[in-house]
Structure formats: C-alpha cells, structure tokens
Short mmCIF file of C-alpha atoms in Angstrom, two decimals:
data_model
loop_
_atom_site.label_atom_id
_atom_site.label_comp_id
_atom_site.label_asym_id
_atom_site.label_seq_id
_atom_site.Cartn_x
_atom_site.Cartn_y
_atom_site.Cartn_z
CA UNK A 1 49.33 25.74 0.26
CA UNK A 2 48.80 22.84 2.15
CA UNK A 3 48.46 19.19 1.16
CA UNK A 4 46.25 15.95 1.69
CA UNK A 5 42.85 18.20 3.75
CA UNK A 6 41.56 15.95 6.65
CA UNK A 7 37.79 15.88 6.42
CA UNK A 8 37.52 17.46 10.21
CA UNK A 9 39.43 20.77 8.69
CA UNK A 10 36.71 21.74 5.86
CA UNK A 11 35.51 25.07 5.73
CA UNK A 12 32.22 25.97 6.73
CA UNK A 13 30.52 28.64 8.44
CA UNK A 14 27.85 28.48 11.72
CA UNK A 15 25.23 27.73 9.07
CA UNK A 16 26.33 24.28 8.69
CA UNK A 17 26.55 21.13 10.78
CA UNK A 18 28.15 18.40 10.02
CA UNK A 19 27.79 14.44 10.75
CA UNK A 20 29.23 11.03 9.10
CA UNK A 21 28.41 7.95 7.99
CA UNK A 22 28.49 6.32 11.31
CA UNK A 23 26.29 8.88 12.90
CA UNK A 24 23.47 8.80 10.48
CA UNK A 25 23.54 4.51 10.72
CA UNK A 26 23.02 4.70 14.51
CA UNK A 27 19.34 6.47 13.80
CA UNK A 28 16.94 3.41 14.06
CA UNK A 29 14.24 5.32 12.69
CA UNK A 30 13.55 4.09 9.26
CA UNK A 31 10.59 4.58 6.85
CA UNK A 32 10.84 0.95 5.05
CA UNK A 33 9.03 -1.51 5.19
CA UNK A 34 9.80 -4.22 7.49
CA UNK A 35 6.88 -7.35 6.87
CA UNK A 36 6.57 -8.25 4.03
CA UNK A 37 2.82 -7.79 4.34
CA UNK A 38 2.49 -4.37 5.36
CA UNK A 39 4.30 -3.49 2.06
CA UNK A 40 1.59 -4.46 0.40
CA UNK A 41 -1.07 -3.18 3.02
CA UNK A 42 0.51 0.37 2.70
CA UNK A 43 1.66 0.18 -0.80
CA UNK A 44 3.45 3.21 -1.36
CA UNK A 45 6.45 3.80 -3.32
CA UNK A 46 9.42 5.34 -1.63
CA UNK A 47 10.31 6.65 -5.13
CA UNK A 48 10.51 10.22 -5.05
CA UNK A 49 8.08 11.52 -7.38
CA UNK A 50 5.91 14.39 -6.76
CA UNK A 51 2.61 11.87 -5.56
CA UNK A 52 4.76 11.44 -2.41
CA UNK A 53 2.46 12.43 -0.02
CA UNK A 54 5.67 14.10 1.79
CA UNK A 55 7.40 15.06 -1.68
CA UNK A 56 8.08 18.75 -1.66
CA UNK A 57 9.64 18.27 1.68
CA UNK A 58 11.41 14.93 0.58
CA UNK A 59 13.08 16.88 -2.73
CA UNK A 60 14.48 19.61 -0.44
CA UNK A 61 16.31 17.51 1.79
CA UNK A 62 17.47 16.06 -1.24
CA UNK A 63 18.35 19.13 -2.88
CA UNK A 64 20.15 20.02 -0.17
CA UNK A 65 22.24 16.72 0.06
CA UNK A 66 22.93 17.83 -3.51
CA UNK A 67 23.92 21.17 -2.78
CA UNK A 68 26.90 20.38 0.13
CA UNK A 69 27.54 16.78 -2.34
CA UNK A 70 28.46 20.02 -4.98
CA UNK A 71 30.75 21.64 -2.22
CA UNK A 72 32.40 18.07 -1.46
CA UNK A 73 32.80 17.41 -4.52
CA UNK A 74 34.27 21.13 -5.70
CA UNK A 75 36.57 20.76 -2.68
CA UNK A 76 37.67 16.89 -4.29
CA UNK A 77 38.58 17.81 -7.26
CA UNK A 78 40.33 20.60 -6.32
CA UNK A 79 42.43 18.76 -3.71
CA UNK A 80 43.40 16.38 -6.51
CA UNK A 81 44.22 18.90 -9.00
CA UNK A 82 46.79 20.54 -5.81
CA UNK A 83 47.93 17.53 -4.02
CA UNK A 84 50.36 15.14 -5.93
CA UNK A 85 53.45 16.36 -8.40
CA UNK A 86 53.14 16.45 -12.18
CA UNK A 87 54.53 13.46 -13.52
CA UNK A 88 53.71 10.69 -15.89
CA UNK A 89 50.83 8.80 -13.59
CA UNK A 90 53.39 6.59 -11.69
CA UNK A 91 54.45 6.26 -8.25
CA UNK A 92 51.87 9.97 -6.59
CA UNK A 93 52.17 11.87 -9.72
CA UNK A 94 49.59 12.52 -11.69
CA UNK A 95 49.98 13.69 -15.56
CA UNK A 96 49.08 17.64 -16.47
CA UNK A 97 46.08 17.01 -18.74
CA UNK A 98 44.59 14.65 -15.44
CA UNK A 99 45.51 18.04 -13.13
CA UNK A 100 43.65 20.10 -16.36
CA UNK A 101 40.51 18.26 -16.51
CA UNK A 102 40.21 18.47 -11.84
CA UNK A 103 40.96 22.23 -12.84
CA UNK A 104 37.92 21.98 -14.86
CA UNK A 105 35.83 19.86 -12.59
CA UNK A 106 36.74 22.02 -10.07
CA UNK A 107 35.10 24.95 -12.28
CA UNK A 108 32.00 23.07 -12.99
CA UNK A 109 31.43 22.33 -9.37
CA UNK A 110 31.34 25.98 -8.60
CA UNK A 111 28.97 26.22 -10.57
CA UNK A 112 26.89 23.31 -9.21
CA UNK A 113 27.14 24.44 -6.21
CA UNK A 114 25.73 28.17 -7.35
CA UNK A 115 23.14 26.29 -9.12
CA UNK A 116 21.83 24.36 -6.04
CA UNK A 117 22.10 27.35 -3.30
CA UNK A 118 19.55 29.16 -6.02
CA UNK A 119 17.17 26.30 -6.28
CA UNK A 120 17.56 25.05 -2.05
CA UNK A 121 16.75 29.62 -1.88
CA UNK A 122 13.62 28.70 -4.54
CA UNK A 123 12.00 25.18 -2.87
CA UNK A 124 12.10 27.26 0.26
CA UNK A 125 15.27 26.16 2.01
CA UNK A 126 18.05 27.83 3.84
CA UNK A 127 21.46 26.81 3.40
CA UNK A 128 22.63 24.50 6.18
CA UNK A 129 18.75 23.82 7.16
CA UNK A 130 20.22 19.93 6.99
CA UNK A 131 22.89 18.21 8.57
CA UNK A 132 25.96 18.18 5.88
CA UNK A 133 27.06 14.52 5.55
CA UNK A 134 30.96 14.56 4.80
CA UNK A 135 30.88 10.83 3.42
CA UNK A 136 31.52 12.41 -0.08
CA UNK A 137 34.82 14.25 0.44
CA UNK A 138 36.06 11.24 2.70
CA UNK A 139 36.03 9.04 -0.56
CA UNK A 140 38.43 12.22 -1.83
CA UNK A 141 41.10 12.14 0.83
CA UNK A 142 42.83 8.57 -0.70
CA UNK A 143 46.62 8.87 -1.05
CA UNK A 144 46.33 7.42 -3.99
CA UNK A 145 45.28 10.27 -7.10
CA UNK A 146 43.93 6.72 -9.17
CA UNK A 147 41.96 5.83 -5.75
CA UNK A 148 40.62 9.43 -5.73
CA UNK A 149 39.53 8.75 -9.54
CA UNK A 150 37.92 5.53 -8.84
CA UNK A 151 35.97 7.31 -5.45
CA UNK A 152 35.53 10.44 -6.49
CA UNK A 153 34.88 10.45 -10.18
CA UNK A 154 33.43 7.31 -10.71
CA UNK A 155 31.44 6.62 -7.36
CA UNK A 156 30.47 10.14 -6.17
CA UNK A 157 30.09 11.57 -9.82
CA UNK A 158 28.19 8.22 -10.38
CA UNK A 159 25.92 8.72 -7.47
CA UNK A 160 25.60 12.20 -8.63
CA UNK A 161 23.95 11.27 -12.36
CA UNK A 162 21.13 8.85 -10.31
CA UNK A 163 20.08 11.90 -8.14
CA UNK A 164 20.19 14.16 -11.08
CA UNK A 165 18.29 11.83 -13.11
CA UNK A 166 15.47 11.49 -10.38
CA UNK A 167 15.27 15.13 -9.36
CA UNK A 168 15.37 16.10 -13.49
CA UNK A 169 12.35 13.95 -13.52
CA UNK A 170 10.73 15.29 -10.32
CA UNK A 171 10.47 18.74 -11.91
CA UNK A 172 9.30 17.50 -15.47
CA UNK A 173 6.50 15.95 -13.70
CA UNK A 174 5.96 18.47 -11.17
CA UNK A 175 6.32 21.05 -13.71
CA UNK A 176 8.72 22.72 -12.08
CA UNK A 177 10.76 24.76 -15.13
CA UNK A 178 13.98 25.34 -13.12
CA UNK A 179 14.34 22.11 -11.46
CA UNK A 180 14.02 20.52 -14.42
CA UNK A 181 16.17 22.47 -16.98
CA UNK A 182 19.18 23.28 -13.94
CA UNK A 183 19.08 19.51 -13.43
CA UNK A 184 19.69 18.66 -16.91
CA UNK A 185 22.31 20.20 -17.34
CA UNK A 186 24.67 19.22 -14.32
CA UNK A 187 23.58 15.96 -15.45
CA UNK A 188 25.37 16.65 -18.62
CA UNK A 189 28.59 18.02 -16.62
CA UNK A 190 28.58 15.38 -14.47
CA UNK A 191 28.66 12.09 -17.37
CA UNK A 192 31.64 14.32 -18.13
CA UNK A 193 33.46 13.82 -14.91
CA UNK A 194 32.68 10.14 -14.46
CA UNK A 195 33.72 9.67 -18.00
CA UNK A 196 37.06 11.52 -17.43
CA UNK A 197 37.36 9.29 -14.50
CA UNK A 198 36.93 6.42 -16.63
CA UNK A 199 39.51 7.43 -19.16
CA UNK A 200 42.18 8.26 -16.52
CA UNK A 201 41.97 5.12 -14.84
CA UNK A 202 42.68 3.35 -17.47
CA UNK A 203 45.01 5.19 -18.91
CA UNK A 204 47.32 5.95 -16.37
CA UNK A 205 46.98 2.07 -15.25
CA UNK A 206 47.12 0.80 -18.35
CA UNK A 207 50.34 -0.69 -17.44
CA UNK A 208 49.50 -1.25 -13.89
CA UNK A 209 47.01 -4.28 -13.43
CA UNK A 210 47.01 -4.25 -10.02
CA UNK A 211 46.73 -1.07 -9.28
CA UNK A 212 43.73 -1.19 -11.24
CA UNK A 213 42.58 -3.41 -9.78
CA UNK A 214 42.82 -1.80 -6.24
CA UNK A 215 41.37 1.21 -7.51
CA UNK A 216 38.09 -0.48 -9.04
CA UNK A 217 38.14 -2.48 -5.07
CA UNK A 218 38.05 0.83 -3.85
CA UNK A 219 35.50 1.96 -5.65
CA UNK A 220 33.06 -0.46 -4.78
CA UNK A 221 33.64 0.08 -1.08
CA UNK A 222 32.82 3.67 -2.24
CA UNK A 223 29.61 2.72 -4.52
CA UNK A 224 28.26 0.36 -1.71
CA UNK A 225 28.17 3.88 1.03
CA UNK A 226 26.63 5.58 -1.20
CA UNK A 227 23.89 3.36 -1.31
CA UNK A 228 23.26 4.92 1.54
CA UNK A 229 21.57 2.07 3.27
CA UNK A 230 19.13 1.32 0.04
CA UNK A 231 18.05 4.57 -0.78
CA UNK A 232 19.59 4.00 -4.43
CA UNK A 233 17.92 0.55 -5.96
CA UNK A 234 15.85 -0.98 -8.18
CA UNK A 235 13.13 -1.75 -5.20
CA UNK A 236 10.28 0.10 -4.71
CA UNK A 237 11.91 0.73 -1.36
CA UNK A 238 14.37 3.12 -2.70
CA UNK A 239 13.97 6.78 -3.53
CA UNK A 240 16.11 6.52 -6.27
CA UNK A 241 17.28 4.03 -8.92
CA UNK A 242 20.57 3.60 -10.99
CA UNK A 243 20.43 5.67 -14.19
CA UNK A 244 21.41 2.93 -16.63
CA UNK A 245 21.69 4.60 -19.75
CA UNK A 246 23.26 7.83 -18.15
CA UNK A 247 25.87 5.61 -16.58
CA UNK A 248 26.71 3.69 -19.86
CA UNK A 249 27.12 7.36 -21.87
CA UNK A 250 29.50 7.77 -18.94
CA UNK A 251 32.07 4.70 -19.63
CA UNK A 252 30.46 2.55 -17.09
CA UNK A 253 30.40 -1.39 -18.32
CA UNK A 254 26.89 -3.22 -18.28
CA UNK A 255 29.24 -5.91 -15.63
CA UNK A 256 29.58 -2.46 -13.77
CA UNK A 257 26.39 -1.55 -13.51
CA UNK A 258 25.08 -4.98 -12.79
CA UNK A 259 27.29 -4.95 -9.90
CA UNK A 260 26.73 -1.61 -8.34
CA UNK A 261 22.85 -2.91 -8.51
CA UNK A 262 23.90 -5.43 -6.67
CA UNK A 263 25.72 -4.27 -3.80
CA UNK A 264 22.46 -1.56 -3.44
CA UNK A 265 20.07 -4.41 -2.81
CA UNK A 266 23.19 -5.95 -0.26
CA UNK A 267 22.94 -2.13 1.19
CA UNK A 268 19.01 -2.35 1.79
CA UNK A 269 18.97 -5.81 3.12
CA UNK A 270 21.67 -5.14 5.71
CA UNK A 271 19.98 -1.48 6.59
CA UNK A 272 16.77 -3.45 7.21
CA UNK A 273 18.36 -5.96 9.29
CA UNK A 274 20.10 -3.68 11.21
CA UNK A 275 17.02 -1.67 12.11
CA UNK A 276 15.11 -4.73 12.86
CA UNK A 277 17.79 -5.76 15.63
CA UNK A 278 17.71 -2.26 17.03
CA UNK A 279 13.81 -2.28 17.38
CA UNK A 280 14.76 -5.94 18.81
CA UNK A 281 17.26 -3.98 21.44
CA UNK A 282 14.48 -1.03 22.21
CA UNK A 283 11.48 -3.58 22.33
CA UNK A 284 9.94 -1.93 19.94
CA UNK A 285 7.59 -3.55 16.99
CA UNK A 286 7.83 -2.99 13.64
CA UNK A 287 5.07 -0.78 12.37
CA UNK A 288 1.73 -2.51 11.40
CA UNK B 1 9.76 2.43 24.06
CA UNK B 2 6.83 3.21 26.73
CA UNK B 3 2.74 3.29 25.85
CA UNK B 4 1.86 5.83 28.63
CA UNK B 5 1.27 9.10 28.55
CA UNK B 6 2.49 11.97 29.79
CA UNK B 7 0.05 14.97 30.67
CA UNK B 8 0.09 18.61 30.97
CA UNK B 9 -3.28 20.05 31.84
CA UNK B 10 -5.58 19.01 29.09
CA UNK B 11 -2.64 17.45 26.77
CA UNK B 12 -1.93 14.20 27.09
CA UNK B 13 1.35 12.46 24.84
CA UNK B 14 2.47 9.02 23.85
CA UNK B 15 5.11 7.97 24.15
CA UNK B 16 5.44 9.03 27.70
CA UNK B 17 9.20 8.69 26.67
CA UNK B 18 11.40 8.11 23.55
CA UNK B 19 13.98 5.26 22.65
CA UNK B 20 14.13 6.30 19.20
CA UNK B 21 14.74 9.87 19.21
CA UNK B 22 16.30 12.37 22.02
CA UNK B 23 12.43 14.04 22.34
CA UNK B 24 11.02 14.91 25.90
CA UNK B 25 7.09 14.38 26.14
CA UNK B 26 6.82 16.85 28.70
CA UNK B 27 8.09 19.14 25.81
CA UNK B 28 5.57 18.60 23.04
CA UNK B 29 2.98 18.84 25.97
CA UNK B 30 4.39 21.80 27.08
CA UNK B 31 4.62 23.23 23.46
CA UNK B 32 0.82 22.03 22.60
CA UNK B 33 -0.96 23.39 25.53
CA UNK B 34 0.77 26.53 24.55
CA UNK B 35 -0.50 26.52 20.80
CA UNK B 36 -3.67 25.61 22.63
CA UNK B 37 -4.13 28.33 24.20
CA UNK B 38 -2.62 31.02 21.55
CA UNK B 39 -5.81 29.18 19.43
CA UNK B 40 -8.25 29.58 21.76
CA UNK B 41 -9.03 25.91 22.36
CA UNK B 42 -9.78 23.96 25.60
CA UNK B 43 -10.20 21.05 24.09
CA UNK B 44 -8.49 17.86 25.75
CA UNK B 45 -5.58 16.78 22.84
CA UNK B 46 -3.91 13.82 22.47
CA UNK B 47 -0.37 13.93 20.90
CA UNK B 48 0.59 10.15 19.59
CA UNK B 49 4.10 10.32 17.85
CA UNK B 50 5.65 7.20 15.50
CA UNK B 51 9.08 7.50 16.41
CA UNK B 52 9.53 4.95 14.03
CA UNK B 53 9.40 6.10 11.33
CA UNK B 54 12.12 9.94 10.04
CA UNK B 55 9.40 10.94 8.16
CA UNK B 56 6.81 13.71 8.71
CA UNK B 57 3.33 12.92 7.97
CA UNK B 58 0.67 15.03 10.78
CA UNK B 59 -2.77 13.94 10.89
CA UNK B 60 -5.84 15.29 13.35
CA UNK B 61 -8.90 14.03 14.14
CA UNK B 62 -11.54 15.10 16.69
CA UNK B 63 -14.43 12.51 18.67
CA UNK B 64 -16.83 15.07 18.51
CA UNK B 65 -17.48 18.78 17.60
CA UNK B 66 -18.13 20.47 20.31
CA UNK B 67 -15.29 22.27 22.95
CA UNK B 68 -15.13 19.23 24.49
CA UNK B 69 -14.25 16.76 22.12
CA UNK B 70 -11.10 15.04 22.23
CA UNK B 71 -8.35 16.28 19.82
CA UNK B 72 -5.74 13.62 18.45
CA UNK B 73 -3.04 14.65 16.73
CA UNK B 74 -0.44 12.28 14.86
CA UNK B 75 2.61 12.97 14.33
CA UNK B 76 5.93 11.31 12.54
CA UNK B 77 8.89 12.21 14.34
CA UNK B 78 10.48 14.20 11.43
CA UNK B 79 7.95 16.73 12.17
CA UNK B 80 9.89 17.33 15.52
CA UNK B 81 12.95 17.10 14.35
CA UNK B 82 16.02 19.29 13.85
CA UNK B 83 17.26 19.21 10.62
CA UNK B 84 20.42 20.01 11.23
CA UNK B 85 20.78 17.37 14.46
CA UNK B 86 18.74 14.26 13.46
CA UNK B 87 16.82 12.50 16.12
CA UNK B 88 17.00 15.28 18.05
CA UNK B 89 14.04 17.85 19.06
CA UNK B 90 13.46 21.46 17.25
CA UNK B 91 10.72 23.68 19.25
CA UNK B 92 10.69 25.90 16.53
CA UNK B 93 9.80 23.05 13.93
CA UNK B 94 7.08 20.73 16.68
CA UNK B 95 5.70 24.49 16.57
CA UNK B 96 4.94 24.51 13.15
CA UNK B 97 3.95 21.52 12.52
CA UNK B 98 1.77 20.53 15.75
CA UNK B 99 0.47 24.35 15.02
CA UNK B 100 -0.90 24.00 11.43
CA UNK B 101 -2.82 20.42 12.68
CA UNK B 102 -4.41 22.27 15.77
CA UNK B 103 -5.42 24.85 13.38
CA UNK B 104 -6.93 22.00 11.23
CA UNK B 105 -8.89 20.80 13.84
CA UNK B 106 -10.30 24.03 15.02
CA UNK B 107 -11.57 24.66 11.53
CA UNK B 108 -13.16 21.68 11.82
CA UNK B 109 -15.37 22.34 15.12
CA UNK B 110 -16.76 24.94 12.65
CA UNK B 111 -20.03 23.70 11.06
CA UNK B 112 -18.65 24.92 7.70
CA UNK B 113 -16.11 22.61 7.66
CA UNK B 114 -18.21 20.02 8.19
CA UNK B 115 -17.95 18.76 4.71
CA UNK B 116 -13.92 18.60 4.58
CA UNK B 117 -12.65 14.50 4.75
CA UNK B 118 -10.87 12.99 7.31
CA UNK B 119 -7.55 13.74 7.00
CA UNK B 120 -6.42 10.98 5.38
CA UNK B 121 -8.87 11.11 2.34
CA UNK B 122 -7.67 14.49 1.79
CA UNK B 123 -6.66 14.59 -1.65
CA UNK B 124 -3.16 15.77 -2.13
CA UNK B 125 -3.81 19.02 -3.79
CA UNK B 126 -6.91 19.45 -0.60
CA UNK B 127 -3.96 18.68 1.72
CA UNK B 128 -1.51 21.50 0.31
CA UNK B 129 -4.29 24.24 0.35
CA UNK B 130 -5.85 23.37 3.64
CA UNK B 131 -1.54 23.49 4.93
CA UNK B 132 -1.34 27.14 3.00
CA UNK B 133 -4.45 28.14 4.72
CA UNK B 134 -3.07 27.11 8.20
CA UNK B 135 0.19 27.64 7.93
CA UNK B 136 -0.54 31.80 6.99
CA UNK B 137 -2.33 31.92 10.26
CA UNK B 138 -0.05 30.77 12.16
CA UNK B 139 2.93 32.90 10.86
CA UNK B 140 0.50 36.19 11.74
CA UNK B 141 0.14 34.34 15.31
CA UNK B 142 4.14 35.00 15.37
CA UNK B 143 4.83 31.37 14.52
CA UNK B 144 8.05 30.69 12.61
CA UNK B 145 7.82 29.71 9.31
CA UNK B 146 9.03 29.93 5.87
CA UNK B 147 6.89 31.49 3.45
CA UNK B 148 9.17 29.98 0.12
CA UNK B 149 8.48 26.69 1.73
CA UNK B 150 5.19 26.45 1.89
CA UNK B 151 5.13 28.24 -1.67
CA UNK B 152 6.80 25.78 -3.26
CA UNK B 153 4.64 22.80 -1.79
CA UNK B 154 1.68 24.61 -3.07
CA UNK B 155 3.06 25.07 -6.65
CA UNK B 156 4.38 21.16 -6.22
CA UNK B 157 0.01 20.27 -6.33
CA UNK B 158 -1.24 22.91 -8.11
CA UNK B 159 1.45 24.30 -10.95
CA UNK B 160 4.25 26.83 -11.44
CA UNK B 161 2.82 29.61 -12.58
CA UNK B 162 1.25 33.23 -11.41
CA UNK B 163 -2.30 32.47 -11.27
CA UNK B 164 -1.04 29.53 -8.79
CA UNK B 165 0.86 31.90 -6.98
CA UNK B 166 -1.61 34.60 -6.75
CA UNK B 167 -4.23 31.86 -5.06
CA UNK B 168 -1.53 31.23 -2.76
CA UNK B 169 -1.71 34.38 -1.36
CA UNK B 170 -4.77 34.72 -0.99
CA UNK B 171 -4.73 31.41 0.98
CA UNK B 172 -1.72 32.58 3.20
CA UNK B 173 -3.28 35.86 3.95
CA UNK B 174 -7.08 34.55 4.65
CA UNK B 175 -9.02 33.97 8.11
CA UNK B 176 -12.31 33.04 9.06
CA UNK B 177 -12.71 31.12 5.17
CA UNK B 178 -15.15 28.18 5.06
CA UNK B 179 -13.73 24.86 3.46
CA UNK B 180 -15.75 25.14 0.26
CA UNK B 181 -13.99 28.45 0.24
CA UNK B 182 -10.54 26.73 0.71
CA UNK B 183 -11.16 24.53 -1.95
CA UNK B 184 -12.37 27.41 -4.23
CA UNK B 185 -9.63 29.95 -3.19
CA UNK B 186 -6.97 27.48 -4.26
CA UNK B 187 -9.03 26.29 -7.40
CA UNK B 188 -9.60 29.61 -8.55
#
C-alpha cells in the first residue's frame, strides 16, 4: 500500500469540492467588525449560539466543516498508523503501542464521521453542500510521525474539542437532543486523542530536546491556521472560544493554552487588516 | 465596487457590478423578474446586495401597498452564493432566497398582513414561521428547496418535538393564511 498521501490524491466522490487555505484567505468578504464604533452600534455577538439571527444556517456549515474535519482526520491517523516502520520512536519509526492507539483513532474517526453525515442528513444538509477545506489533513502529511503528533493530535484534535464544546452547547440551548448528546461524546473521544498526542510526544522525545522542540514549533504554526483567521478567540468577534478546561483534561499546559489564545487574537488582527487593505484595493468602505 | 444599477424591466440591482464576489447583476435581475412574474407581481423591485459581508441575512420592504409600490429587497451575498464555490453565484440558491422575500412582500400588499413588523423587528421565532410559510410555497411553485432545512430552523425557534413539527407542516403546506394566522399556526 502506498506511503506518505499527497493532499491533491484524497478520495472523494463528485459530491465534494475541495479548496485550501490560500483560497478561502483571498475572499474579502468578511462579517467582522471593522470600526470600532459600529461594533458597538450593531452589537451582536459572532458567537454561535442559537440567538444568531443566521444560527441554524451558521451550525450547518459548521457541522459540515466537522463532518469532512472527521474524514481528514480518519484519513491522518490512519496514514500515521501505515506510514513509518515499527521501531523504538527514533530516526521515522514509530513504537507499536503509538501505531495501536492511530489504529484506534483511526476507529473512532469512523465513527465521527458516521456520526456527523447523520446529524449534516438531520439539520437539513447534504453531504458536500460546502466546500471541503483540506487544511486539516495537510497538518497530517509531515515526514516526521512526532510532527504529525504535534499537528494532528494536538492542533487538529485540539481544534476539534473547541468546536465540540460550542456545538455541544448549541444543542443544550437549542434543545436539540441529538446535537447535544452526539457532541458529547466525540468530545470525550477526542480529549482522548489529544491526550495520546500529549503522552507520545513526550515520550518518544523524552530524550530528544530538540526534536521536541521542533515538534511543539510545528504545532503552533498548526494552532495559529486553525484559527482560521479569528474565528476561534476569546473576542466577541469569534464564533468560537478555546475550551479551557477540556484542553487541560487533555494534557494541555495553562503556558499552552495561554499561548494558543494568543496567537488567535494575532489571527483576528491580521484577518482584519488584511480585509481592510483589500476593501482599500476595491475602493470599497467598510460597512457603517 | 460600483453604486449604479443595473435594470431588467421593472428590476433594478445594486451593485451594477461586483468586486467582491464573481456575481453578474444582470443575473439576479434576470432571476427576480422571473420570480416576479411566477408570483404574480408587477411591482418595480429593487435588489441592493452587501457584498461585504459572507453572510446571509434577506430583508424586504415595500413604499407603499398598492401594485405599484416599490419593492426593496436586501440581500447578503451568502444568500447567492454557492456553497460549494465561495464567492461565486448559485441560481438555484438566489432562487430561494430572493423567492421566500418576494413572497414576504406580497403577503404584505395584503391588508391582513398589515399588522406584521418590518422585517427587522421580526422577532426571531416570527422570522422562522413567516420563512416556513414562504418557503412551502415556493417549493409547490417548483422552487428548489430542502424541506430538512427549513425543518430544522423551525425546531431551532420553536423546540424539538412533534407538536413543533406538526405546526410545521401545517405552515409548509398552507396558502392564502393571514399573519395573525401565521403567528397562530406556528404557536399552536
């Protein structure tokens, strides 16, 4: 079976379309708030909670950037549980137990993604109704398996207990049953994977500081993307925030977490500055 | 990004042409006068889109309430859009949505909707049924649409549960209801 899956060669069928990073950053369409006083003057949260006046809508886009996260992330963890030797961590080998726990990843993924085609089928969405955005499985294609730990299992997974947590919340207030209970418990699966992400980094460079080191570099580049231009924060701005105690549960360090906070208000200041110079390019105004 | 319009008999839409998004205004008028006419109105419309903005609030409003008051409709570009191509143009969705406002506003050259708010003091839950109401119309007109959709956005103000649902379909499958019997119908 073939090694090492460029991102162009995933499998999907005419249902789905797919676009990157770079493609979604050139839309200069954005729905913050750029003066400081019409913040105030409009005054709505960007949180997604079911007052949004566009929230059904805005939780099955979201659902569906779940559902094909589910498939990257299924197709991740597989990839690391085929692509390096068995070995004893050094050099691109990876120890059994590490392959065991991707085999089991792998599993819960399925699952996930089983999970989120039945609730996209029950908010009234068809599969592939919204572009698939392959920035997830490009943080799995690292040569490095620790690199793939530190992207995959720590930033995606990570990334992956915020949405949970909002969308969990979503259906308790909505009162949505299934929402609510299905997103509860990948929740629970995925503060597993981070946390076996956690474990294996440190274990298998334990005696490796600077590949440690280089892993936990990666991983911010990774945890800054998926930011996704300040759509994860603490502002108002954002639709969703970090889950704090979810994230500690899952081995993350309060330094960690401070961090990643960080580098999402760094995401939403350069997303509004980069919108702001496109309206400057279009002559266009910012909104009133 | 251009102020002026661009007009097909009796619709008129701003922008005359897009720097945001890869939409054609000569489209949407195209598109509207058709809906127009499917609706029986001859009422000049307006179509003002925020290309500003992805997301995909629609508002109406009318000048008057007779067949020749002026229409407005607003509309956020993700109302347009295709899902699957952002910033680009979907017929099938600018159907839909620009659809289930014209519908809106020719309930509301009815005197029995004379009592419904401007659109935006619609309440939330007033928004959802009023959309239900529409929306049900327009599928029987042969507009695409998905029912589940639209279900789910009514459970979202109103609960998850049967007596929800079963107001829901009496919503989708009405015609010719006044809006005290919108707000009743969805209430009940």
């Amino acid at each position: 079976m073939r090694q090492f899956f460029p991102v162009e060669d995933l499998a999907r069928d005419e249902r789905f379309v797919q676009t990157n990073m770079a493609e979604r950053m050139k839309d200069g369409r954005t729905a913050l708030e750029l003066k400081e006083s019409s913040a105030k003057s409009r005054g709505a949260s960007k949180r997604l909670t079911p007052d949004r006046h566009d929230a059904s809508d805005a939780a099955r886009g979201l659902m569906h950037g779940i559902m094909v996260g589910e498939i990257q992330a299924l197709e991740g963890a597989g990839r690391t549980a085929h692509d390096f030797a068995t070995g004893d961590g050094t050099s691109d080998t990876v120890p059994f137990e590490l392959k065991l726990d991707m085999a089991r990843q792998a599993w819960d993924e399925a699952r996930h993604v089983e999970i989120s085609a039945k609730l996209s089928d029950w908010m009234g969405t068809e599969l592939g109704e919204f572009a698939e955005n392959t920035v997830l499985f490009e943080a799995a294609c690292s040569n490095d398996p620790i690199l793939r730990l530190a992207g995959v299992n720590r930033a995606l997974e990570g990334l992956a207990i915020d949405v949970f947590t909002q969308m969990k919340e979503f259906g308790d207030i909505a009162g949505d049953p299934y929402l609510e209970f299905c997103e509860d418990w990948m929740l629970a699966d995925e503060v597993t994977h981070v946390k076996m992400g956690s474990d294996w980094l440190r274990k298998v460079t334990a005696n490796d500081p600077d590949r440690r080191s280089k892993a936990l570099e990666f991983q911010q580049v990774v945890d800054k993307l998926f930011s996704f231009g300040g759509a994860r924060g603490e502002s108002e701005e954002s639709s969703f925030s970090l889950a704090t105690r979810f994230r500690e549960l899952a081995g993350f360090t309060d330094d960690e977490v401070k961090t990643i906070s960080e580098m999402d208000a760094e995401a939403l200041a350069e997303r509004r500055a980069q919108v702001l110079a496109y309206r400057e390019k279009v002559g266009a105004d910012a909104p009133a | 990004m251009s102020d002026t319009t661009t007009e097909t008999p009796n619709v008129t839409v701003s922008p005359a042409e897009f720097s945001f998004v890869k939409y054609e205004a000569d489209e949407i008028a195209t598109i509207v006068a058709e809906l127009a006419a499917m609706l029986g109105m001859s009422n000049p419309i307006h179509v003002i889109v925020d290309e500003t903005t992805p997301l995909a609030k629609l508002s109406e409003e009318l000048d008057g309430s007779s067949s020749g008051a002026t229409v407005t409709l607003h509309a956020e570009s993700g109302a347009l859009e295709d899902r699957k191509h952002p910033m680009s143009f979907s017929p099938e969705n600018a159907r839909e949505s620009l659809g289930r406002i014209l519908l809106r506003s020719r309930d509301r050259l009815r005197p029995d909707f004379a009592d419904a708010p401007c659109d935006l003091d619609l309440t939330l839950a007033e928004n959802a049924a009023w959309d239900t109401y529409c929306v049900g119309r327009l599928a029987r007109l042969g507009v695409t649409t998905n029912q589940q959709r639209w279900r789910y956005n009514h459970r979202n103000r109103f609960g998850f549960g049967d007596r929800v649902d079963t107001a829901f379909d009496a919503l989708w499958g009405a015609d010719e209801l006044s809006w005290p019997e919108v707000v009743a119908t969805a209430s009940a």
